[in-house]
Amino acid sequence: QTDNISACGWKNRTTTSVTSTDIVVGQSYTGYVKGFSCAGSSPIISSSASVFVAPYPLPTLSSFTVGDAYSTACQNSNGTLVASWNLGNSPSRYQYCVSTNSSGICDVTQLTNTTLKTFSVVVPVDRTYYVRLTGINCAGQSTFISSAADLYSIHVPTIASSMTTTTVATSSCGSTITVTLPTLTIPTSFAEYCYGSVAEICDLAPIQNTTTSKAKVTFFTSSPANIFVNFRLGTCAGRSAFAYKLVTPILQTAPNPSAVAVTLTADPVVCGASSGIIRATWKINSLTSASNPPYWSYCVGYAAGSCQVVHLINTTSTSYTTTVPTNVAHTFSVQAHNCMGSSALGHAAITIDSNPVPSAVGGKGTITVSSPPSCATRNTVVMLASWTFPNAIPFSYEYSIGASSVSLTDYTAWTTVPVSAYITAPVSTYMMVNARGVNCLNQPGAHVSSAMLYMPALMPPTANGLPVVSFDSYTCGSTVATAIVTWPAYYLTKNSYYTVNTDYYTYCVGSSSSSCDVVPYTNTSFVTASFTASIGTTYYLKLRASSCTGSSSWSTHTVHAPFITYPDTSAASITYNVPAQGCGATSALVKLGFRKFVGASTYSYCVGNRTSSSDNNMCGVLPFTNQTDGDVTVPLPVGHDYTVRVISYNCLGASSMLSLNVSVFITNCCPLQCSNKGQCINNVCLCSPGWMGLSCSLTVTPPVMTTPSTISIYEGSIFSYTPIMTVG
């Protein structure tokens, strides 16, 4: 302090900077530094600095608003003046007053203290007021600031002469004009508008009220070419003069006289029907400024424009359905209307025939195979065929089978059938199935034809895979076994239309590929056969399939009955499962499994401690035990490592020994069960947030580091320094 090195309290640091807060504001200080190493200390260097405090700042203005306002009642003599502000540097209170002059004399309200940032006061209207404001904090008082505002009474409004207008054609006659006023200068209770042929005159439409500064007016083609839109505002004190705008509507003409297009269709009728349904649709092809007129009128008669059947009806729809007598021409007439007038008639005529000849236009048929060929019907196939004709409901149907769409009756002449029928067609032939409708006057319509069809004939059987051989009654010491041979079904015919299987099979078994000395030729309808085979002997199975179309070629397959050998452990394994053990468990039921011991009939297993390597103790926990099943459950004490050993047997002897290490430990046991404040995972507590410790019983608090007050270090000595961490 004050450049006095003797007043320094020297402190050691390993860093190259230091921060000090225990200094007095307003004083000057000098800092001294010297560096040390094993060779000694450096010279002292110094640097001076002065530390002072600035005075706390006075309040400053951030915002100050006194808005212009109106009294709340019509022509009221008093109104409410509202002010708000925001000052910086944390004022503790404010002082304000209201005056009618800018000199600062408070002639309306006295200087008033407040901790709020707003105030309101009732004062007379129709004059200007000045609000003076100051802020006060611990450093003192700011200078006064002021803001002025006007307070008005509600009176007769004024309106700007300028308006904006937007003109849009409507979907029917005429156009809609939207009038928008400029921003209003005083509150209004209502607005009024009208339109006329002269400014400020409402001869075309009476005055209408609106509560907004926008008005929409619709004009029709009967209106004058130029229209004045008049608009004025009103309050409880009176109405303003009219402001007006000259506008020109967008006019729309009547529909095109030849614009209505009518389409008529008739639903199919049964033969001899006395009435039917007609369906009409219509549309406008062109309008000058719109897509559709407001409404239509239509009627049904016997000539264009006549309405004897259905009298004139007005509608907004563009479709109509009605029932009319058959064999009579009916005309459907439609006229479009809008505010300017009507279009010329659009019309269309139709006659519903009570005996229509079925048309092939839009007709279609479906064909599926119902009964494939068999030995009884090997040259034909039965198909299900059905047809539809959209223009009429035929009295009956006829079908034929021909070689093409031109040659229609090569295989079957025209035959009368219902709407769907089972038909018989030849196989191994290209053909087309044809169909036509017939009305009640026995008049056939045009025909529809299927795609070109080809139904394959039955073929001799063909193999569908190789036989599978298994042996039954095959035990250790057996000299014979039952051989079971199974083969897939042979296909007689398989194609995209149908699949036919073989009628029967012929097989024999011999000791050579050219003999049948074990089983003679045998016919069967099954796909399996069995015979007695000597162990260690090879046999030959000869097989073929037969049907009415012939037989497949003979196929020969080798069948070998192998000898039984010692148990094979080349692919064997031992499996185990140890259930999770909770706290306090003393034993566990361990599940063992013996897998892929080929040829084994019996298992012998034992359990010993994993640390026991001598022959005497290798089964010290559980001695060898015989087991015919490949799965066993054994109880084992927890907390140990074990070795499971297994030997398999059959009538020829034993296999080599297999072993597997098994560990049985408590897997879910923690101190105090983690105090119910955490999860026990692999015998370790995973504490919830806010808890710690081996049993999650301690709350998490900031640690405190304690250090020795003095450390003495001697040259050449070796030492360690361990901080002590305490909690709480």
XYZ file of C-alpha atoms in Angstrom:
728
model
C 0.000 0.000 0.000
C 1.260 3.485 -0.982
C 4.404 1.933 -2.437
C 5.509 0.419 0.879
C 7.173 -2.939 0.230
C 7.663 -3.582 3.936
C 3.873 -3.569 4.412
C 3.424 -6.545 2.030
C 2.189 -9.860 3.315
C 4.047 -12.179 0.951
C 2.072 -15.201 -0.343
C 3.308 -18.151 -2.429
C 1.550 -19.114 -5.676
C 2.243 -21.608 -8.474
C 0.014 -19.619 -10.885
C 0.847 -16.472 -12.844
C -2.140 -14.429 -11.644
C -3.911 -13.568 -8.385
C -7.199 -11.885 -7.529
C -7.611 -9.923 -4.277
C -10.907 -8.581 -2.901
C -9.775 -7.482 0.603
C -8.781 -3.938 -0.447
C -10.254 -0.575 0.483
C -12.091 1.474 -2.141
C -10.464 4.843 -2.794
C -6.885 3.742 -1.909
C -3.808 3.293 -4.154
C -1.929 -0.053 -4.112
C 1.319 -1.490 -5.486
C 1.734 -5.204 -6.312
C 5.166 -6.915 -5.938
C 6.154 -10.247 -7.581
C 9.301 -12.413 -7.564
C 9.837 -15.884 -9.010
C 11.550 -18.931 -7.425
C 13.319 -22.067 -8.702
C 15.844 -24.500 -7.256
C 18.573 -22.029 -8.210
C 17.103 -19.142 -6.181
C 14.733 -16.176 -6.615
C 14.359 -13.509 -9.274
C 14.478 -9.745 -8.675
C 11.267 -8.135 -7.439
C 9.075 -6.413 -10.038
C 6.128 -4.139 -9.198
C 3.081 -2.484 -10.686
C 0.789 0.171 -9.179
C -2.955 0.675 -9.507
C -5.565 2.952 -7.972
C -8.952 1.613 -6.944
C -11.904 4.033 -6.692
C -15.688 3.717 -6.675
C -17.965 5.798 -8.953
C -21.069 7.441 -7.446
C -24.325 5.429 -7.837
C -26.183 6.783 -10.893
C -29.367 8.802 -10.694
C -32.557 7.438 -12.355
C -32.784 7.797 -16.145
C -35.836 7.823 -18.425
C -36.472 4.714 -20.548
C -40.020 5.512 -21.733
C -42.785 8.003 -20.870
C -46.237 7.922 -22.528
C -49.282 10.177 -22.069
C -51.779 9.251 -24.799
C -54.461 11.392 -26.391
C -57.868 10.264 -25.130
C -61.600 10.826 -25.431
C -64.273 11.026 -22.796
C -66.335 7.868 -22.385
C -69.730 9.571 -22.687
C -71.116 11.648 -25.513
C -70.301 15.360 -25.021
C -69.147 14.610 -21.465
C -67.343 17.554 -19.802
C -64.796 15.305 -18.036
C -62.484 12.476 -19.188
C -59.681 10.249 -17.886
C -56.049 11.124 -18.540
C -53.694 8.080 -18.373
C -49.859 8.158 -18.165
C -47.236 5.384 -17.913
C -43.422 5.337 -17.746
C -40.305 3.251 -17.172
C -37.114 4.692 -15.574
C -33.680 3.066 -15.322
C -31.185 2.739 -12.409
C -33.824 1.289 -10.064
C -35.834 4.238 -8.675
C -37.434 3.464 -5.333
C -40.288 5.946 -5.904
C -41.575 8.533 -8.369
C -43.053 12.052 -8.152
C -45.497 13.480 -10.720
C -47.992 16.300 -11.214
C -50.411 17.486 -13.955
C -50.664 21.012 -15.299
C -52.306 22.944 -18.121
C -49.125 24.854 -18.955
C -45.628 23.948 -20.111
C -43.920 26.133 -17.480
C -43.929 23.384 -14.855
C -46.494 24.891 -12.468
C -48.651 22.079 -11.101
C -52.119 23.681 -11.362
C -54.210 20.519 -11.928
C -52.735 18.070 -9.378
C -50.122 18.594 -6.668
C -46.741 16.824 -6.736
C -47.591 13.219 -5.799
C -45.366 10.295 -4.634
C -45.953 6.765 -5.996
C -44.111 3.457 -6.379
C -46.210 2.516 -9.412
C -45.289 3.162 -13.031
C -48.678 4.538 -14.114
C -51.491 6.797 -12.947
C -54.861 8.091 -14.177
C -56.762 11.252 -13.252
C -60.202 12.667 -14.195
C -59.924 16.145 -15.699
C -62.015 18.431 -17.927
C -61.988 17.616 -21.663
C -61.100 19.582 -24.796
C -57.740 20.892 -23.631
C -54.017 19.971 -23.529
C -52.375 18.660 -20.351
C -48.705 18.386 -19.297
C -47.443 15.612 -16.989
C -44.120 16.228 -15.102
C -42.199 13.232 -13.699
C -39.037 12.546 -11.666
C -37.449 9.396 -10.210
C -35.731 9.033 -6.799
C -33.172 6.424 -5.616
C -30.395 6.265 -2.969
C -28.172 8.541 -5.083
C -30.746 11.298 -5.260
C -33.431 12.678 -7.575
C -33.384 12.914 -11.365
C -34.332 16.039 -13.223
C -38.019 16.482 -14.127
C -39.201 15.267 -17.524
C -42.562 16.100 -19.083
C -44.972 14.877 -21.772
C -48.086 16.476 -23.250
C -51.418 14.970 -24.357
C -54.826 16.121 -25.549
C -58.150 15.068 -23.997
C -61.218 15.458 -26.228
C -64.962 15.160 -25.865
C -67.017 13.023 -28.306
C -68.510 15.350 -30.926
C -69.794 15.303 -34.491
C -67.184 13.346 -36.548
C -65.429 14.484 -39.671
C -64.532 12.217 -42.579
C -61.817 12.351 -45.207
C -63.028 12.824 -48.758
C -60.739 10.085 -50.134
C -61.843 6.430 -50.223
C -60.454 3.308 -51.923
C -62.648 0.830 -53.803
C -62.173 -2.718 -55.141
C -64.550 -4.113 -57.797
C -64.963 -7.908 -58.281
C -67.391 -9.721 -60.595
C -69.812 -12.024 -58.789
C -70.538 -15.666 -59.699
C -73.941 -14.524 -60.983
C -74.982 -11.167 -62.396
C -73.331 -7.939 -61.417
C -70.278 -7.134 -59.309
C -69.331 -6.459 -55.693
C -67.569 -3.192 -54.769
C -65.718 -2.960 -51.430
C -65.297 0.588 -50.090
C -62.470 1.211 -47.553
C -62.209 4.447 -45.515
C -58.930 5.968 -44.270
C -58.020 5.665 -40.565
C -60.654 7.437 -38.417
C -59.571 10.362 -36.221
C -62.133 9.972 -33.426
C -64.201 7.062 -32.077
C -67.503 6.531 -33.889
C -70.609 4.653 -32.904
C -71.670 3.702 -36.415
C -71.179 4.284 -40.133
C -73.752 4.644 -42.918
C -73.494 4.102 -46.658
C -75.668 4.211 -49.756
C -75.245 4.596 -53.515
C -76.882 6.746 -56.084
C -76.653 8.251 -59.549
C -75.462 11.587 -58.073
C -72.941 12.334 -55.320
C -74.435 12.461 -51.781
C -77.811 11.263 -53.134
C -79.173 7.769 -52.245
C -81.599 7.261 -55.134
C -80.288 3.784 -56.144
C -80.304 2.195 -52.666
C -81.403 3.393 -49.217
C -78.949 4.204 -46.441
C -77.600 1.128 -44.615
C -75.728 0.918 -41.294
C -72.366 -0.766 -40.639
C -70.069 -0.869 -37.610
C -66.836 -1.121 -39.628
C -64.892 1.204 -41.899
C -65.562 -1.145 -44.851
C -68.750 -1.676 -46.843
C -69.586 -4.191 -49.599
C -72.158 -3.175 -52.214
C -73.401 -5.515 -54.994
C -74.484 -3.979 -58.335
C -76.375 -5.713 -61.123
C -76.447 -5.118 -64.845
C -79.628 -3.086 -64.529
C -77.664 -0.433 -62.609
C -76.316 2.738 -64.281
C -72.866 2.579 -65.814
C -71.521 5.089 -63.213
C -72.474 4.879 -59.550
C -71.610 7.127 -56.600
C -70.876 5.283 -53.342
C -71.667 7.627 -50.397
C -70.244 7.000 -46.913
C -70.560 8.951 -43.630
C -69.797 8.495 -39.919
C -71.972 9.130 -36.896
C -71.666 9.505 -33.133
C -74.067 10.376 -30.386
C -73.311 14.033 -31.173
C -74.388 13.812 -34.824
C -73.417 12.672 -38.336
C -70.625 13.796 -40.611
C -71.125 14.983 -44.166
C -71.035 12.339 -46.932
C -67.783 11.331 -48.544
C -68.284 9.744 -51.956
C -66.488 7.716 -54.629
C -67.422 7.313 -58.303
C -67.171 3.621 -59.377
C -67.936 1.665 -62.541
C -69.447 -1.855 -61.987
C -68.350 -4.882 -64.015
C -71.481 -5.946 -65.895
C -72.351 -9.492 -66.955
C -74.402 -10.556 -69.961
C -77.027 -13.290 -70.164
C -75.971 -16.892 -70.938
C -75.077 -17.745 -74.527
C -78.335 -18.755 -76.283
C -76.747 -21.985 -77.564
C -74.695 -22.719 -74.437
C -76.765 -25.435 -72.693
C -75.599 -28.982 -73.529
C -77.806 -31.918 -72.424
C -76.786 -35.602 -72.191
C -79.365 -38.409 -71.833
C -78.768 -42.076 -70.926
C -81.145 -44.953 -70.120
C -80.715 -47.796 -67.625
C -80.947 -51.372 -69.014
C -84.476 -52.797 -68.986
C -85.786 -56.356 -68.951
C -87.255 -57.695 -72.154
C -90.830 -56.475 -72.576
C -90.596 -53.753 -69.880
C -93.324 -51.083 -70.005
C -91.165 -48.340 -68.461
C -87.543 -47.457 -67.868
C -85.273 -44.910 -66.196
C -83.646 -42.021 -68.044
C -80.826 -39.959 -66.540
C -80.136 -36.387 -67.685
C -77.105 -34.177 -67.076
C -76.437 -30.697 -68.455
C -73.873 -27.913 -68.365
C -73.142 -24.422 -69.674
C -70.442 -24.343 -72.319
C -69.691 -20.609 -72.035
C -70.708 -17.466 -70.138
C -69.290 -13.970 -70.514
C -68.073 -13.595 -66.892
C -69.246 -16.591 -64.894
C -69.063 -20.402 -64.926
C -72.687 -21.236 -64.027
C -75.978 -19.327 -63.868
C -77.831 -18.967 -60.546
C -80.488 -21.520 -61.527
C -81.930 -23.723 -64.301
C -85.338 -24.831 -65.446
C -86.107 -28.172 -67.129
C -89.034 -30.281 -68.298
C -89.696 -33.569 -70.138
C -92.036 -33.912 -73.093
C -92.475 -35.478 -76.492
C -90.797 -32.649 -78.434
C -88.278 -29.914 -77.824
C -89.737 -27.342 -75.417
C -92.859 -29.399 -74.622
C -93.523 -30.410 -71.005
C -96.305 -33.045 -71.156
C -94.446 -35.696 -69.076
C -92.660 -33.565 -66.446
C -93.787 -29.965 -66.067
C -91.311 -27.073 -65.803
C -89.168 -27.257 -62.655
C -86.586 -24.746 -61.365
C -83.404 -26.164 -59.828
C -79.799 -25.378 -58.982
C -78.766 -28.975 -59.743
C -77.254 -30.140 -63.038
C -78.755 -33.652 -63.134
C -82.170 -35.320 -63.032
C -83.520 -38.897 -63.066
C -87.068 -39.955 -63.936
C -89.099 -42.986 -65.096
C -90.835 -42.858 -68.490
C -92.784 -45.325 -70.690
C -90.823 -47.471 -73.143
C -91.062 -47.291 -76.942
C -91.914 -43.554 -76.797
C -89.521 -40.776 -77.765
C -88.941 -38.343 -74.886
C -87.198 -34.990 -75.103
C -85.472 -33.379 -72.142
C -85.307 -29.548 -72.372
C -83.106 -27.299 -70.167
C -82.824 -23.505 -69.948
C -80.277 -21.425 -67.985
C -81.275 -18.219 -66.154
C -79.559 -15.274 -64.514
C -80.530 -11.721 -63.580
C -80.196 -10.585 -67.198
C -82.493 -13.175 -68.687
C -82.615 -16.748 -69.997
C -80.710 -18.781 -72.534
C -82.210 -20.638 -75.447
C -83.422 -24.187 -74.763
C -80.898 -26.994 -74.794
C -82.455 -30.389 -75.395
C -81.808 -34.067 -76.144
C -84.125 -36.937 -77.090
C -84.107 -40.651 -76.209
C -86.359 -43.676 -76.718
C -86.220 -46.685 -74.376
C -86.778 -49.861 -76.398
C -88.841 -52.467 -74.521
C -87.139 -55.188 -76.553
C -83.575 -53.939 -77.019
C -81.074 -56.079 -78.833
C -78.175 -56.616 -76.375
C -75.090 -54.707 -77.466
C -71.560 -56.019 -77.282
C -70.216 -52.532 -76.512
C -68.887 -52.666 -72.963
C -69.788 -56.341 -72.640
C -67.357 -58.707 -70.978
C -67.087 -62.266 -69.756
C -65.128 -64.324 -67.215
C -64.027 -67.958 -67.627
C -62.600 -70.265 -64.941
C -61.838 -74.001 -65.035
C -64.327 -75.905 -62.902
C -63.519 -79.588 -63.657
C -60.132 -80.522 -65.186
C -59.800 -83.586 -67.407
C -59.760 -87.012 -65.794
C -59.440 -90.527 -67.057
C -63.210 -90.540 -67.520
C -63.224 -87.194 -69.390
C -59.666 -87.070 -70.639
C -60.457 -85.161 -73.848
C -62.620 -82.404 -72.403
C -62.523 -79.768 -69.685
C -65.488 -78.123 -67.925
C -65.354 -74.330 -67.521
C -67.640 -71.831 -65.762
C -68.395 -68.855 -68.015
C -70.449 -65.699 -67.257
C -71.232 -62.490 -69.206
C -72.582 -58.949 -68.767
C -74.176 -56.611 -71.352
C -74.546 -52.999 -70.108
C -77.229 -51.646 -72.480
C -79.933 -54.255 -71.822
C -80.937 -57.190 -69.679
C -81.086 -60.083 -72.186
C -84.009 -62.465 -72.187
C -81.504 -65.291 -72.619
C -77.852 -65.924 -73.446
C -76.080 -68.045 -76.046
C -72.502 -69.247 -76.201
C -70.355 -71.001 -78.786
C -66.775 -72.260 -79.028
C -64.784 -71.555 -82.134
C -61.262 -71.486 -83.436
C -61.139 -67.646 -83.605
C -63.241 -64.510 -83.193
C -64.365 -64.944 -86.815
C -64.932 -68.695 -86.868
C -67.337 -68.946 -83.920
C -68.828 -72.462 -84.002
C -65.980 -74.860 -84.895
C -66.328 -76.907 -81.686
C -69.711 -75.915 -80.205
C -72.725 -74.389 -81.964
C -74.662 -71.528 -80.420
C -76.285 -72.917 -77.263
C -78.819 -71.187 -75.005
C -77.715 -70.914 -71.343
C -78.416 -68.697 -68.272
C -76.235 -65.673 -67.468
C -73.557 -68.117 -66.298
C -73.127 -71.734 -67.354
C -70.807 -74.686 -67.176
C -69.556 -75.436 -70.673
C -67.544 -78.383 -71.957
C -64.588 -77.638 -74.224
C -62.002 -79.852 -75.956
C -58.421 -80.106 -74.655
C -55.196 -79.698 -76.661
C -57.003 -77.153 -78.843
C -56.737 -73.418 -79.361
C -60.182 -71.912 -79.002
C -62.239 -68.845 -78.084
C -65.480 -68.834 -76.070
C -68.114 -66.450 -77.489
C -71.287 -65.109 -75.888
C -74.233 -62.953 -76.973
C -77.508 -61.751 -75.516
C -80.937 -62.517 -76.994
C -84.047 -60.395 -76.454
C -87.591 -61.664 -76.009
C -88.189 -61.421 -79.762
C -85.424 -63.994 -80.173
C -83.143 -61.378 -81.711
C -79.483 -62.018 -80.831
C -77.105 -59.104 -80.346
C -73.466 -58.823 -81.269
C -71.166 -61.265 -79.499
C -68.224 -60.804 -77.128
C -65.266 -63.222 -77.218
C -62.764 -64.388 -74.651
C -59.053 -64.316 -75.181
C -57.533 -67.255 -77.044
C -57.569 -70.309 -74.746
C -55.525 -73.504 -74.797
C -56.450 -76.285 -72.387
C -53.646 -78.885 -72.211
C -54.557 -82.567 -72.339
C -53.590 -85.105 -69.677
C -49.925 -86.114 -69.873
C -48.127 -89.161 -68.463
C -47.055 -88.685 -64.822
C -43.780 -86.897 -64.009
C -41.771 -87.063 -60.799
C -42.039 -84.238 -58.268
C -38.963 -84.939 -56.106
C -36.931 -87.767 -54.516
C -38.096 -90.337 -51.925
C -37.252 -89.948 -48.222
C -36.139 -93.036 -46.221
C -36.457 -93.585 -42.422
C -36.140 -96.681 -40.178
C -38.474 -97.854 -37.436
C -37.902 -100.478 -34.677
C -34.170 -99.755 -34.939
C -32.474 -100.448 -31.587
C -29.068 -101.471 -30.315
C -28.434 -105.098 -31.097
C -31.141 -105.284 -33.762
C -30.366 -107.336 -36.863
C -33.328 -106.048 -38.871
C -35.273 -102.769 -39.111
C -38.419 -101.547 -40.852
C -37.530 -99.269 -43.762
C -40.206 -96.616 -44.541
C -39.980 -94.942 -47.955
C -42.097 -91.821 -48.760
C -42.128 -90.040 -52.116
C -43.865 -86.828 -53.298
C -47.037 -87.188 -55.359
C -46.348 -87.391 -59.093
C -48.126 -84.890 -61.339
C -50.277 -86.274 -64.087
C -50.694 -82.721 -65.506
C -49.693 -79.367 -64.049
C -50.264 -76.040 -65.872
C -51.669 -72.558 -65.294
C -55.260 -73.819 -65.595
C -55.357 -76.988 -63.490
C -53.276 -79.652 -61.695
C -54.011 -83.427 -61.843
C -52.227 -86.063 -59.716
C -51.304 -89.661 -60.541
C -53.891 -92.490 -60.289
C -51.567 -95.130 -58.732
C -47.900 -96.122 -58.187
C -45.940 -99.341 -58.798
C -42.816 -100.228 -56.779
C -40.568 -103.170 -55.924
C -37.471 -103.713 -53.725
C -34.492 -105.884 -54.626
C -31.012 -106.721 -53.415
C -29.683 -105.455 -56.753
C -30.770 -102.748 -59.175
C -32.073 -105.361 -61.627
C -34.062 -107.597 -59.270
C -37.244 -107.420 -57.127
C -36.389 -110.339 -54.796
C -37.223 -108.527 -51.500
C -40.614 -106.959 -52.383
C -42.258 -107.936 -55.699
C -43.981 -105.426 -57.969
C -46.805 -103.851 -55.952
C -49.480 -101.304 -56.950
C -50.613 -98.661 -54.418
C -52.552 -95.422 -54.381
C -50.470 -94.196 -51.442
C -47.175 -92.302 -51.611
C -45.423 -94.521 -49.055
C -44.167 -98.119 -48.760
C -42.345 -100.195 -46.099
C -40.311 -103.405 -45.955
C -38.047 -105.319 -43.542
C -34.351 -104.603 -44.072
C -31.304 -106.364 -42.649
C -28.875 -104.111 -40.766
C -25.832 -103.235 -42.840
C -27.501 -104.209 -46.133
C -28.097 -102.032 -49.228
C -31.391 -102.340 -51.151
C -32.749 -100.867 -54.381
C -36.243 -99.333 -54.668
C -37.752 -99.178 -58.161
C -40.703 -96.776 -58.608
C -43.013 -95.497 -61.326
C -46.411 -93.711 -61.541
C -49.300 -94.706 -63.813
C -52.579 -93.255 -65.063
C -54.983 -93.647 -67.949
C -52.568 -91.651 -70.086
C -49.655 -94.012 -69.475
C -46.829 -94.472 -67.010
C -43.729 -92.553 -66.070
C -40.301 -94.080 -66.581
C -38.881 -96.311 -63.825
C -36.669 -94.589 -61.231
C -34.259 -96.498 -58.965
C -33.304 -95.327 -55.447
C -30.753 -96.742 -52.991
C -31.868 -97.659 -49.445
C -29.144 -98.536 -46.883
C -29.790 -99.857 -43.349
C -26.680 -98.756 -41.373
C -25.155 -100.451 -38.293
C -25.589 -98.889 -34.846
C -22.260 -97.444 -33.496
C -21.020 -96.095 -30.186
C -22.603 -92.776 -29.133
C -21.209 -89.940 -31.228
C -20.318 -86.754 -29.264
C -18.631 -84.850 -32.083
C -21.532 -82.392 -32.227
C -22.734 -82.835 -28.622
C -23.065 -79.993 -26.100
C -24.206 -79.341 -22.524
C -26.527 -76.411 -21.842
C -27.485 -74.861 -18.506
C -29.704 -72.184 -17.046
C -29.276 -70.625 -13.599
C -32.299 -68.580 -12.409
C -31.575 -65.201 -10.765
C -31.104 -65.575 -7.000
C -32.291 -62.984 -4.506
C -30.827 -62.014 -1.125
C -30.759 -64.872 1.370
C -30.909 -67.660 -1.239
C -28.818 -70.702 -0.272
C -29.397 -72.928 -3.313
C -30.520 -72.704 -6.921
C -32.320 -75.148 -9.245
C -29.961 -75.385 -12.207
C -31.398 -76.754 -15.464
C -29.009 -78.971 -17.496
C -29.537 -80.112 -21.073
C -27.661 -82.805 -23.055
C -27.875 -82.043 -26.778
C -26.883 -83.930 -29.976
C -25.485 -87.091 -28.335
C -26.045 -89.205 -31.488
C -26.967 -92.837 -30.821
C -27.188 -92.358 -27.017
C -29.895 -94.125 -25.013
C -28.703 -93.252 -21.483
C -26.810 -90.331 -19.883
C -24.713 -90.374 -16.722
C -23.784 -87.017 -15.180
C -22.087 -85.704 -12.032
C -21.215 -82.305 -10.482
C -17.989 -81.308 -8.700
C -16.305 -78.151 -7.475
C -14.378 -76.398 -10.212
C -11.260 -76.269 -8.007
C -11.278 -80.054 -7.578
C -9.032 -81.616 -10.191
C -8.356 -84.994 -8.574
C -10.322 -88.031 -9.668
C -11.604 -88.568 -6.134
C -13.264 -85.113 -5.912
C -14.329 -84.485 -9.522
C -17.909 -85.487 -8.556
C -17.743 -84.342 -4.929
C -20.961 -82.296 -5.060
C -23.235 -84.772 -6.903
C -22.079 -88.320 -7.852
C -22.709 -89.859 -11.269
C -26.445 -90.295 -11.834
C -28.143 -92.104 -14.729
C -30.709 -90.253 -16.823
C -32.665 -91.358 -19.897
C -34.014 -87.878 -20.633
C -31.874 -85.160 -22.173
C -33.024 -82.566 -19.595
C -32.526 -82.578 -15.836
C -32.817 -80.071 -12.937
C -30.346 -80.297 -10.011
C -30.153 -78.214 -6.772
C -26.742 -76.580 -6.194
C -25.592 -74.325 -3.305
C -25.082 -70.694 -4.329
C -21.771 -68.883 -4.183
C -19.615 -71.515 -5.945
C -18.178 -72.502 -9.322
C -18.968 -76.047 -10.505
C -18.002 -78.458 -13.288
C -20.685 -80.694 -14.856
C -19.462 -83.926 -16.456
C -21.535 -86.163 -18.793
C -21.005 -89.623 -20.357
C -23.543 -91.133 -22.792
C -24.179 -94.862 -23.343
C -25.857 -97.292 -25.693
C -25.779 -101.046 -26.046
C -22.270 -100.935 -27.492
C -20.699 -98.921 -24.688
C -19.882 -95.404 -23.519
C -18.902 -92.201 -25.250
C -16.069 -89.914 -24.261
C -16.709 -87.566 -21.316
C -17.883 -83.963 -21.864
C -17.619 -81.240 -19.211
C -18.962 -77.720 -18.692
C -18.221 -75.033 -16.046
C -21.223 -73.562 -14.245
C -21.267 -70.599 -11.810
C -24.070 -70.192 -9.265
C -24.064 -66.837 -7.438
C -26.570 -64.460 -5.907
C -27.295 -61.965 -8.665
C -29.632 -59.518 -6.975
C -28.525 -58.765 -3.419
C -27.420 -55.297 -2.284
C -26.834 -53.690 1.162
C -30.140 -52.763 2.823
C -31.797 -53.401 -0.569
C -30.443 -49.965 -1.606
C -32.634 -48.344 1.136
C -35.490 -48.299 -1.427
C -33.725 -45.325 -3.057
C -32.075 -47.082 -5.994
C -31.873 -50.237 -8.139
C -29.833 -53.346 -7.344
C -27.935 -54.368 -10.487
C -25.319 -57.157 -10.352
C -25.165 -56.813 -6.527
C -24.342 -53.079 -6.778
C -26.723 -50.224 -5.879
C -27.465 -47.748 -8.672
C -28.748 -44.814 -6.569
C -31.596 -42.493 -7.557
C -30.770 -38.784 -8.080
C -30.049 -37.050 -4.765
C -28.778 -40.210 -2.995
C -25.348 -41.859 -2.689
C -23.401 -44.478 -0.738
C -23.102 -48.273 -0.860
C -26.747 -48.609 0.229
C -28.019 -45.255 -1.206
C -28.631 -44.050 2.377
C -26.648 -40.783 2.135
C -27.950 -37.554 0.657
C -25.808 -35.865 -1.967
C -24.264 -32.653 -0.536
C -21.360 -30.506 -1.794
C -18.039 -31.939 -0.545
C -15.694 -29.969 1.711
C -11.961 -30.145 1.083
C -9.806 -30.069 4.238
C -6.094 -29.444 3.939
C -3.222 -29.283 6.465
C -2.425 -25.744 7.618
C 1.336 -26.201 7.223
C 3.483 -28.480 5.095
C 7.224 -28.723 5.767
C 9.346 -29.912 2.868
C 13.020 -30.841 3.237
C 15.523 -31.048 0.443
C 15.974 -34.576 -0.883
C 12.807 -35.913 0.753
C 9.903 -37.716 -0.979
C 6.364 -37.031 0.183
C 2.732 -37.506 -0.868
C -0.221 -35.220 -0.229
C -3.761 -36.685 -0.086
C -6.725 -34.262 0.274
C -9.339 -35.480 2.744
C -12.920 -35.328 1.391
C -15.697 -35.089 3.978
C -19.458 -34.864 3.459
C -21.748 -32.393 5.253
